């Protein structure tokens, strides 16, 4: 199984990316192939609304983005939280996808903000976007804050969140197998 893992923060040292790393490790333990995209390093062009429904989209980076999402069995979206919502960078990238981009794809949601409760709001906002793209957002979302990371190493150190990373990976695995099995019988 293949997961596209999207790091949606504009920051090079984002807590959301470090959180994503923990989920990637948990997925790798379960045999997943990982396709990691750090949006801050991915060269998406200005959005051309007139070309939105053109297939293929007239830009190679957008074609690649759509293709990589399409090739994945599941999606992991990680975002930093800005003004009580997910990052504009992630929103921008998601706007390039077609309305069916996440059909039959389970999606895990991760967010890091100034406080865990604020990060939860970012996940909830993403949940609506995932639904609009036809995806299935899993019930286990992970919301972290700066206190959840080791001050020296920067690694996730909150034991409860580390367990949630394992749970999210297990959930994504289970849901992906179920969706693939159901699709095979249709």
JSON list of C-alpha atoms in Angstrom, two decimals:
[
{"chain": "A", "resi": 1, "resn": "UNK", "atom": "CA", "xyz": [0.00, 0.00, 0.00]},
{"chain": "A", "resi": 2, "resn": "UNK", "atom": "CA", "xyz": [1.14, 3.50, -0.77]},
{"chain": "A", "resi": 3, "resn": "UNK", "atom": "CA", "xyz": [0.47, 6.65, 1.25]},
{"chain": "A", "resi": 4, "resn": "UNK", "atom": "CA", "xyz": [1.06, 10.19, 0.10]},
{"chain": "A", "resi": 5, "resn": "UNK", "atom": "CA", "xyz": [2.13, 12.17, 3.16]},
{"chain": "A", "resi": 6, "resn": "UNK", "atom": "CA", "xyz": [1.73, 15.91, 2.74]},
{"chain": "A", "resi": 7, "resn": "UNK", "atom": "CA", "xyz": [3.61, 18.32, 4.97]},
{"chain": "A", "resi": 8, "resn": "UNK", "atom": "CA", "xyz": [1.56, 21.49, 4.63]},
{"chain": "A", "resi": 9, "resn": "UNK", "atom": "CA", "xyz": [3.50, 23.98, 6.72]},
{"chain": "A", "resi": 10, "resn": "UNK", "atom": "CA", "xyz": [5.50, 26.85, 5.23]},
{"chain": "A", "resi": 11, "resn": "UNK", "atom": "CA", "xyz": [8.07, 26.50, 8.05]},
{"chain": "A", "resi": 12, "resn": "UNK", "atom": "CA", "xyz": [11.28, 24.48, 7.71]},
{"chain": "A", "resi": 13, "resn": "UNK", "atom": "CA", "xyz": [11.12, 23.51, 11.40]},
{"chain": "A", "resi": 14, "resn": "UNK", "atom": "CA", "xyz": [7.37, 22.88, 11.65]},
{"chain": "A", "resi": 15, "resn": "UNK", "atom": "CA", "xyz": [6.02, 20.83, 14.51]},
{"chain": "A", "resi": 16, "resn": "UNK", "atom": "CA", "xyz": [3.46, 19.44, 12.07]},
{"chain": "A", "resi": 17, "resn": "UNK", "atom": "CA", "xyz": [6.27, 17.99, 9.94]},
{"chain": "A", "resi": 18, "resn": "UNK", "atom": "CA", "xyz": [7.86, 16.42, 13.01]},
{"chain": "A", "resi": 19, "resn": "UNK", "atom": "CA", "xyz": [4.45, 14.97, 13.92]},
{"chain": "A", "resi": 20, "resn": "UNK", "atom": "CA", "xyz": [4.11, 13.65, 10.36]},
{"chain": "A", "resi": 21, "resn": "UNK", "atom": "CA", "xyz": [7.51, 11.98, 10.69]},
{"chain": "A", "resi": 22, "resn": "UNK", "atom": "CA", "xyz": [6.20, 9.95, 13.65]},
{"chain": "A", "resi": 23, "resn": "UNK", "atom": "CA", "xyz": [3.18, 8.80, 11.63]},
{"chain": "A", "resi": 24, "resn": "UNK", "atom": "CA", "xyz": [5.40, 7.95, 8.65]},
{"chain": "A", "resi": 25, "resn": "UNK", "atom": "CA", "xyz": [7.55, 5.77, 10.92]},
{"chain": "A", "resi": 26, "resn": "UNK", "atom": "CA", "xyz": [4.42, 3.99, 12.19]},
{"chain": "A", "resi": 27, "resn": "UNK", "atom": "CA", "xyz": [3.21, 3.43, 8.62]},
{"chain": "A", "resi": 28, "resn": "UNK", "atom": "CA", "xyz": [6.64, 2.14, 7.54]},
{"chain": "A", "resi": 29, "resn": "UNK", "atom": "CA", "xyz": [6.50, -0.40, 10.39]},
{"chain": "A", "resi": 30, "resn": "UNK", "atom": "CA", "xyz": [3.32, -1.70, 8.75]},
{"chain": "A", "resi": 31, "resn": "UNK", "atom": "CA", "xyz": [4.97, -2.05, 5.32]},
{"chain": "A", "resi": 32, "resn": "UNK", "atom": "CA", "xyz": [3.63, 1.11, 3.67]},
{"chain": "A", "resi": 33, "resn": "UNK", "atom": "CA", "xyz": [5.42, 2.74, 0.75]},
{"chain": "A", "resi": 34, "resn": "UNK", "atom": "CA", "xyz": [5.67, 6.46, 1.53]},
{"chain": "A", "resi": 35, "resn": "UNK", "atom": "CA", "xyz": [5.55, 9.36, -0.90]},
{"chain": "A", "resi": 36, "resn": "UNK", "atom": "CA", "xyz": [6.44, 12.49, 1.09]},
{"chain": "A", "resi": 37, "resn": "UNK", "atom": "CA", "xyz": [5.69, 15.96, -0.25]},
{"chain": "A", "resi": 38, "resn": "UNK", "atom": "CA", "xyz": [6.86, 19.05, 1.62]},
{"chain": "A", "resi": 39, "resn": "UNK", "atom": "CA", "xyz": [4.69, 21.73, 0.08]},
{"chain": "A", "resi": 40, "resn": "UNK", "atom": "CA", "xyz": [7.13, 24.47, 1.08]},
{"chain": "A", "resi": 41, "resn": "UNK", "atom": "CA", "xyz": [9.56, 22.91, -1.42]},
{"chain": "A", "resi": 42, "resn": "UNK", "atom": "CA", "xyz": [7.00, 21.98, -4.10]},
{"chain": "A", "resi": 43, "resn": "UNK", "atom": "CA", "xyz": [6.83, 24.52, -6.96]},
{"chain": "A", "resi": 44, "resn": "UNK", "atom": "CA", "xyz": [3.11, 25.02, -7.55]},
{"chain": "A", "resi": 45, "resn": "UNK", "atom": "CA", "xyz": [2.28, 27.89, -9.94]},
{"chain": "A", "resi": 46, "resn": "UNK", "atom": "CA", "xyz": [-0.32, 30.62, -9.51]},
{"chain": "A", "resi": 47, "resn": "UNK", "atom": "CA", "xyz": [-3.78, 29.04, -9.63]},
{"chain": "A", "resi": 48, "resn": "UNK", "atom": "CA", "xyz": [-5.35, 29.51, -13.07]},
{"chain": "A", "resi": 49, "resn": "UNK", "atom": "CA", "xyz": [-9.07, 29.09, -12.47]},
{"chain": "A", "resi": 50, "resn": "UNK", "atom": "CA", "xyz": [-9.79, 29.09, -16.22]},
{"chain": "A", "resi": 51, "resn": "UNK", "atom": "CA", "xyz": [-7.66, 25.94, -16.54]},
{"chain": "A", "resi": 52, "resn": "UNK", "atom": "CA", "xyz": [-8.99, 24.24, -13.42]},
{"chain": "A", "resi": 53, "resn": "UNK", "atom": "CA", "xyz": [-11.06, 21.64, -15.27]},
{"chain": "A", "resi": 54, "resn": "UNK", "atom": "CA", "xyz": [-8.60, 21.19, -18.12]},
{"chain": "A", "resi": 55, "resn": "UNK", "atom": "CA", "xyz": [-7.17, 17.70, -18.08]},
{"chain": "A", "resi": 56, "resn": "UNK", "atom": "CA", "xyz": [-4.27, 17.59, -18.02]},
{"chain": "A", "resi": 57, "resn": "UNK", "atom": "CA", "xyz": [-3.75, 20.86, -16.20]},
{"chain": "A", "resi": 58, "resn": "UNK", "atom": "CA", "xyz": [-1.33, 23.02, -18.26]},
{"chain": "A", "resi": 59, "resn": "UNK", "atom": "CA", "xyz": [1.48, 22.95, -15.69]},
{"chain": "A", "resi": 60, "resn": "UNK", "atom": "CA", "xyz": [3.90, 20.08, -15.06]},
{"chain": "A", "resi": 61, "resn": "UNK", "atom": "CA", "xyz": [4.05, 20.60, -11.27]},
{"chain": "A", "resi": 62, "resn": "UNK", "atom": "CA", "xyz": [0.26, 20.45, -10.99]},
{"chain": "A", "resi": 63, "resn": "UNK", "atom": "CA", "xyz": [0.18, 17.35, -13.19]},
{"chain": "A", "resi": 64, "resn": "UNK", "atom": "CA", "xyz": [2.77, 15.76, -10.92]},
{"chain": "A", "resi": 65, "resn": "UNK", "atom": "CA", "xyz": [0.85, 16.75, -7.75]},
{"chain": "A", "resi": 66, "resn": "UNK", "atom": "CA", "xyz": [-2.40, 15.31, -9.12]},
{"chain": "A", "resi": 67, "resn": "UNK", "atom": "CA", "xyz": [-0.65, 12.16, -10.33]},
{"chain": "A", "resi": 68, "resn": "UNK", "atom": "CA", "xyz": [1.05, 11.50, -7.01]},
{"chain": "A", "resi": 69, "resn": "UNK", "atom": "CA", "xyz": [-2.22, 11.93, -5.13]},
{"chain": "A", "resi": 70, "resn": "UNK", "atom": "CA", "xyz": [-3.96, 9.68, -7.65]},
{"chain": "A", "resi": 71, "resn": "UNK", "atom": "CA", "xyz": [-1.32, 6.95, -7.27]},
{"chain": "A", "resi": 72, "resn": "UNK", "atom": "CA", "xyz": [-1.75, 6.76, -3.50]},
{"chain": "A", "resi": 73, "resn": "UNK", "atom": "CA", "xyz": [-4.04, 4.34, -1.67]},
{"chain": "A", "resi": 74, "resn": "UNK", "atom": "CA", "xyz": [-4.29, 6.70, 1.30]},
{"chain": "A", "resi": 75, "resn": "UNK", "atom": "CA", "xyz": [-3.44, 10.26, 2.28]},
{"chain": "A", "resi": 76, "resn": "UNK", "atom": "CA", "xyz": [-1.90, 11.83, 5.38]},
{"chain": "A", "resi": 77, "resn": "UNK", "atom": "CA", "xyz": [-2.34, 15.60, 5.67]},
{"chain": "A", "resi": 78, "resn": "UNK", "atom": "CA", "xyz": [-0.20, 17.46, 8.20]},
{"chain": "A", "resi": 79, "resn": "UNK", "atom": "CA", "xyz": [-0.64, 21.16, 8.82]},
{"chain": "A", "resi": 80, "resn": "UNK", "atom": "CA", "xyz": [0.45, 23.92, 11.06]},
{"chain": "A", "resi": 81, "resn": "UNK", "atom": "CA", "xyz": [-2.44, 25.96, 12.45]},
{"chain": "A", "resi": 82, "resn": "UNK", "atom": "CA", "xyz": [-2.70, 29.63, 11.56]},
{"chain": "A", "resi": 83, "resn": "UNK", "atom": "CA", "xyz": [-5.53, 31.81, 12.91]},
{"chain": "A", "resi": 84, "resn": "UNK", "atom": "CA", "xyz": [-7.52, 28.74, 14.02]},
{"chain": "A", "resi": 85, "resn": "UNK", "atom": "CA", "xyz": [-7.36, 26.88, 10.71]},
{"chain": "A", "resi": 86, "resn": "UNK", "atom": "CA", "xyz": [-5.04, 24.84, 8.50]},
{"chain": "A", "resi": 87, "resn": "UNK", "atom": "CA", "xyz": [-2.25, 26.54, 6.57]},
{"chain": "A", "resi": 88, "resn": "UNK", "atom": "CA", "xyz": [-2.89, 28.62, 3.48]},
{"chain": "A", "resi": 89, "resn": "UNK", "atom": "CA", "xyz": [-0.12, 26.68, 1.75]},
{"chain": "A", "resi": 90, "resn": "UNK", "atom": "CA", "xyz": [-2.03, 23.42, 2.22]},
{"chain": "A", "resi": 91, "resn": "UNK", "atom": "CA", "xyz": [-5.29, 25.05, 1.10]},
{"chain": "A", "resi": 92, "resn": "UNK", "atom": "CA", "xyz": [-3.54, 26.34, -2.00]},
{"chain": "A", "resi": 93, "resn": "UNK", "atom": "CA", "xyz": [-2.25, 22.87, -2.91]},
{"chain": "A", "resi": 94, "resn": "UNK", "atom": "CA", "xyz": [-5.61, 21.22, -2.24]},
{"chain": "A", "resi": 95, "resn": "UNK", "atom": "CA", "xyz": [-7.30, 23.73, -4.54]},
{"chain": "A", "resi": 96, "resn": "UNK", "atom": "CA", "xyz": [-5.36, 22.28, -7.49]},
{"chain": "A", "resi": 97, "resn": "UNK", "atom": "CA", "xyz": [-6.95, 18.85, -6.97]},
{"chain": "A", "resi": 98, "resn": "UNK", "atom": "CA", "xyz": [-10.09, 17.76, -8.76]},
{"chain": "A", "resi": 99, "resn": "UNK", "atom": "CA", "xyz": [-13.30, 17.15, -6.81]},
{"chain": "A", "resi": 100, "resn": "UNK", "atom": "CA", "xyz": [-12.77, 13.38, -6.94]},
{"chain": "A", "resi": 101, "resn": "UNK", "atom": "CA", "xyz": [-9.10, 13.37, -5.92]},
{"chain": "A", "resi": 102, "resn": "UNK", "atom": "CA", "xyz": [-9.66, 11.53, -2.63]},
{"chain": "A", "resi": 103, "resn": "UNK", "atom": "CA", "xyz": [-12.44, 9.14, -3.73]},
{"chain": "A", "resi": 104, "resn": "UNK", "atom": "CA", "xyz": [-11.92, 5.74, -2.06]},
{"chain": "A", "resi": 105, "resn": "UNK", "atom": "CA", "xyz": [-8.94, 7.10, -0.11]},
{"chain": "A", "resi": 106, "resn": "UNK", "atom": "CA", "xyz": [-8.78, 7.03, 3.67]},
{"chain": "A", "resi": 107, "resn": "UNK", "atom": "CA", "xyz": [-7.19, 10.20, 5.03]},
{"chain": "A", "resi": 108, "resn": "UNK", "atom": "CA", "xyz": [-5.37, 10.82, 8.32]},
{"chain": "A", "resi": 109, "resn": "UNK", "atom": "CA", "xyz": [-5.36, 14.36, 9.72]},
{"chain": "A", "resi": 110, "resn": "UNK", "atom": "CA", "xyz": [-2.53, 15.88, 11.78]},
{"chain": "A", "resi": 111, "resn": "UNK", "atom": "CA", "xyz": [-2.10, 19.43, 13.04]},
{"chain": "A", "resi": 112, "resn": "UNK", "atom": "CA", "xyz": [0.28, 21.36, 15.25]},
{"chain": "A", "resi": 113, "resn": "UNK", "atom": "CA", "xyz": [-0.59, 24.69, 16.82]},
{"chain": "A", "resi": 114, "resn": "UNK", "atom": "CA", "xyz": [0.14, 26.92, 19.77]},
{"chain": "A", "resi": 115, "resn": "UNK", "atom": "CA", "xyz": [-2.21, 24.77, 21.86]},
{"chain": "A", "resi": 116, "resn": "UNK", "atom": "CA", "xyz": [-3.57, 21.28, 21.23]},
{"chain": "A", "resi": 117, "resn": "UNK", "atom": "CA", "xyz": [-7.15, 22.53, 21.29]},
{"chain": "A", "resi": 118, "resn": "UNK", "atom": "CA", "xyz": [-6.36, 25.06, 18.57]},
{"chain": "A", "resi": 119, "resn": "UNK", "atom": "CA", "xyz": [-4.73, 22.36, 16.48]},
{"chain": "A", "resi": 120, "resn": "UNK", "atom": "CA", "xyz": [-7.89, 20.27, 16.79]},
{"chain": "A", "resi": 121, "resn": "UNK", "atom": "CA", "xyz": [-9.80, 23.04, 15.02]},
{"chain": "A", "resi": 122, "resn": "UNK", "atom": "CA", "xyz": [-7.36, 22.82, 12.10]},
{"chain": "A", "resi": 123, "resn": "UNK", "atom": "CA", "xyz": [-8.09, 19.09, 11.79]},
{"chain": "A", "resi": 124, "resn": "UNK", "atom": "CA", "xyz": [-11.83, 19.70, 11.87]},
{"chain": "A", "resi": 125, "resn": "UNK", "atom": "CA", "xyz": [-11.58, 22.29, 9.08]},
{"chain": "A", "resi": 126, "resn": "UNK", "atom": "CA", "xyz": [-9.58, 19.81, 6.99]},
{"chain": "A", "resi": 127, "resn": "UNK", "atom": "CA", "xyz": [-12.20, 17.13, 7.62]},
{"chain": "A", "resi": 128, "resn": "UNK", "atom": "CA", "xyz": [-14.72, 19.16, 5.58]},
{"chain": "A", "resi": 129, "resn": "UNK", "atom": "CA", "xyz": [-12.25, 19.58, 2.70]},
{"chain": "A", "resi": 130, "resn": "UNK", "atom": "CA", "xyz": [-11.46, 15.86, 2.68]},
{"chain": "A", "resi": 131, "resn": "UNK", "atom": "CA", "xyz": [-15.17, 15.13, 2.41]},
{"chain": "A", "resi": 132, "resn": "UNK", "atom": "CA", "xyz": [-15.52, 17.64, -0.46]},
{"chain": "A", "resi": 133, "resn": "UNK", "atom": "CA", "xyz": [-12.73, 15.79, -2.31]},
{"chain": "A", "resi": 134, "resn": "UNK", "atom": "CA", "xyz": [-14.52, 12.46, -1.81]},
{"chain": "A", "resi": 135, "resn": "UNK", "atom": "CA", "xyz": [-12.21, 11.08, 0.90]},
{"chain": "A", "resi": 136, "resn": "UNK", "atom": "CA", "xyz": [-12.81, 9.35, 4.20]},
{"chain": "A", "resi": 137, "resn": "UNK", "atom": "CA", "xyz": [-11.17, 11.14, 7.13]},
{"chain": "A", "resi": 138, "resn": "UNK", "atom": "CA", "xyz": [-10.41, 8.67, 9.89]},
{"chain": "A", "resi": 139, "resn": "UNK", "atom": "CA", "xyz": [-11.74, 9.20, 13.40]},
{"chain": "A", "resi": 140, "resn": "UNK", "atom": "CA", "xyz": [-8.26, 9.36, 14.95]},
{"chain": "A", "resi": 141, "resn": "UNK", "atom": "CA", "xyz": [-6.84, 12.80, 14.31]},
{"chain": "A", "resi": 142, "resn": "UNK", "atom": "CA", "xyz": [-3.67, 14.02, 15.99]},
{"chain": "A", "resi": 143, "resn": "UNK", "atom": "CA", "xyz": [-3.35, 17.53, 17.37]},
{"chain": "A", "resi": 144, "resn": "UNK", "atom": "CA", "xyz": [-0.09, 18.65, 18.97]},
{"chain": "A", "resi": 145, "resn": "UNK", "atom": "CA", "xyz": [1.45, 21.76, 20.45]},
{"chain": "A", "resi": 146, "resn": "UNK", "atom": "CA", "xyz": [5.06, 22.83, 21.15]},
{"chain": "A", "resi": 147, "resn": "UNK", "atom": "CA", "xyz": [4.99, 21.21, 24.61]},
{"chain": "A", "resi": 148, "resn": "UNK", "atom": "CA", "xyz": [4.64, 17.78, 22.98]},
{"chain": "A", "resi": 149, "resn": "UNK", "atom": "CA", "xyz": [8.15, 17.87, 21.52]},
{"chain": "A", "resi": 150, "resn": "UNK", "atom": "CA", "xyz": [11.53, 17.42, 23.21]},
{"chain": "A", "resi": 151, "resn": "UNK", "atom": "CA", "xyz": [13.14, 20.85, 23.56]},
{"chain": "A", "resi": 152, "resn": "UNK", "atom": "CA", "xyz": [16.62, 19.55, 22.64]},
{"chain": "A", "resi": 153, "resn": "UNK", "atom": "CA", "xyz": [15.96, 17.03, 19.86]},
{"chain": "A", "resi": 154, "resn": "UNK", "atom": "CA", "xyz": [12.69, 18.43, 18.50]},
{"chain": "A", "resi": 155, "resn": "UNK", "atom": "CA", "xyz": [11.25, 14.92, 18.35]},
{"chain": "A", "resi": 156, "resn": "UNK", "atom": "CA", "xyz": [7.73, 14.08, 19.47]},
{"chain": "A", "resi": 157, "resn": "UNK", "atom": "CA", "xyz": [8.04, 13.08, 23.13]},
{"chain": "A", "resi": 158, "resn": "UNK", "atom": "CA", "xyz": [4.43, 13.02, 24.37]},
{"chain": "A", "resi": 159, "resn": "UNK", "atom": "CA", "xyz": [3.76, 9.31, 24.97]},
{"chain": "A", "resi": 160, "resn": "UNK", "atom": "CA", "xyz": [0.00, 9.64, 24.46]},
{"chain": "A", "resi": 161, "resn": "UNK", "atom": "CA", "xyz": [0.54, 11.30, 21.07]},
{"chain": "A", "resi": 162, "resn": "UNK", "atom": "CA", "xyz": [3.10, 8.66, 20.09]},
{"chain": "A", "resi": 163, "resn": "UNK", "atom": "CA", "xyz": [0.40, 6.05, 20.80]},
{"chain": "A", "resi": 164, "resn": "UNK", "atom": "CA", "xyz": [-2.07, 8.09, 18.72]},
{"chain": "A", "resi": 165, "resn": "UNK", "atom": "CA", "xyz": [0.44, 8.03, 15.85]},
{"chain": "A", "resi": 166, "resn": "UNK", "atom": "CA", "xyz": [0.44, 4.24, 16.07]},
{"chain": "A", "resi": 167, "resn": "UNK", "atom": "CA", "xyz": [-3.36, 4.19, 16.26]},
{"chain": "A", "resi": 168, "resn": "UNK", "atom": "CA", "xyz": [-3.70, 6.49, 13.25]},
{"chain": "A", "resi": 169, "resn": "UNK", "atom": "CA", "xyz": [-1.32, 4.28, 11.24]},
{"chain": "A", "resi": 170, "resn": "UNK", "atom": "CA", "xyz": [-3.23, 1.15, 12.22]},
{"chain": "A", "resi": 171, "resn": "UNK", "atom": "CA", "xyz": [-6.54, 2.82, 11.40]},
{"chain": "A", "resi": 172, "resn": "UNK", "atom": "CA", "xyz": [-5.28, 4.00, 8.00]},
{"chain": "A", "resi": 173, "resn": "UNK", "atom": "CA", "xyz": [-4.04, 0.47, 7.27]},
{"chain": "A", "resi": 174, "resn": "UNK", "atom": "CA", "xyz": [-7.33, -1.12, 8.28]},
{"chain": "A", "resi": 175, "resn": "UNK", "atom": "CA", "xyz": [-9.50, 1.36, 6.37]},
{"chain": "A", "resi": 176, "resn": "UNK", "atom": "CA", "xyz": [-7.34, 1.16, 3.26]},
{"chain": "A", "resi": 177, "resn": "UNK", "atom": "CA", "xyz": [-7.56, -2.63, 3.20]},
{"chain": "A", "resi": 178, "resn": "UNK", "atom": "CA", "xyz": [-11.33, -2.42, 3.67]},
{"chain": "A", "resi": 179, "resn": "UNK", "atom": "CA", "xyz": [-11.74, 0.11, 0.84]},
{"chain": "A", "resi": 180, "resn": "UNK", "atom": "CA", "xyz": [-9.50, -1.88, -1.48]},
{"chain": "A", "resi": 181, "resn": "UNK", "atom": "CA", "xyz": [-11.40, -5.07, -0.66]},
{"chain": "A", "resi": 182, "resn": "UNK", "atom": "CA", "xyz": [-14.76, -3.41, -1.26]},
{"chain": "A", "resi": 183, "resn": "UNK", "atom": "CA", "xyz": [-13.56, -1.88, -4.54]},
{"chain": "A", "resi": 184, "resn": "UNK", "atom": "CA", "xyz": [-12.43, -5.32, -5.72]},
{"chain": "A", "resi": 185, "resn": "UNK", "atom": "CA", "xyz": [-15.96, -6.71, -5.29]},
{"chain": "A", "resi": 186, "resn": "UNK", "atom": "CA", "xyz": [-17.73, -3.92, -7.19]}
]
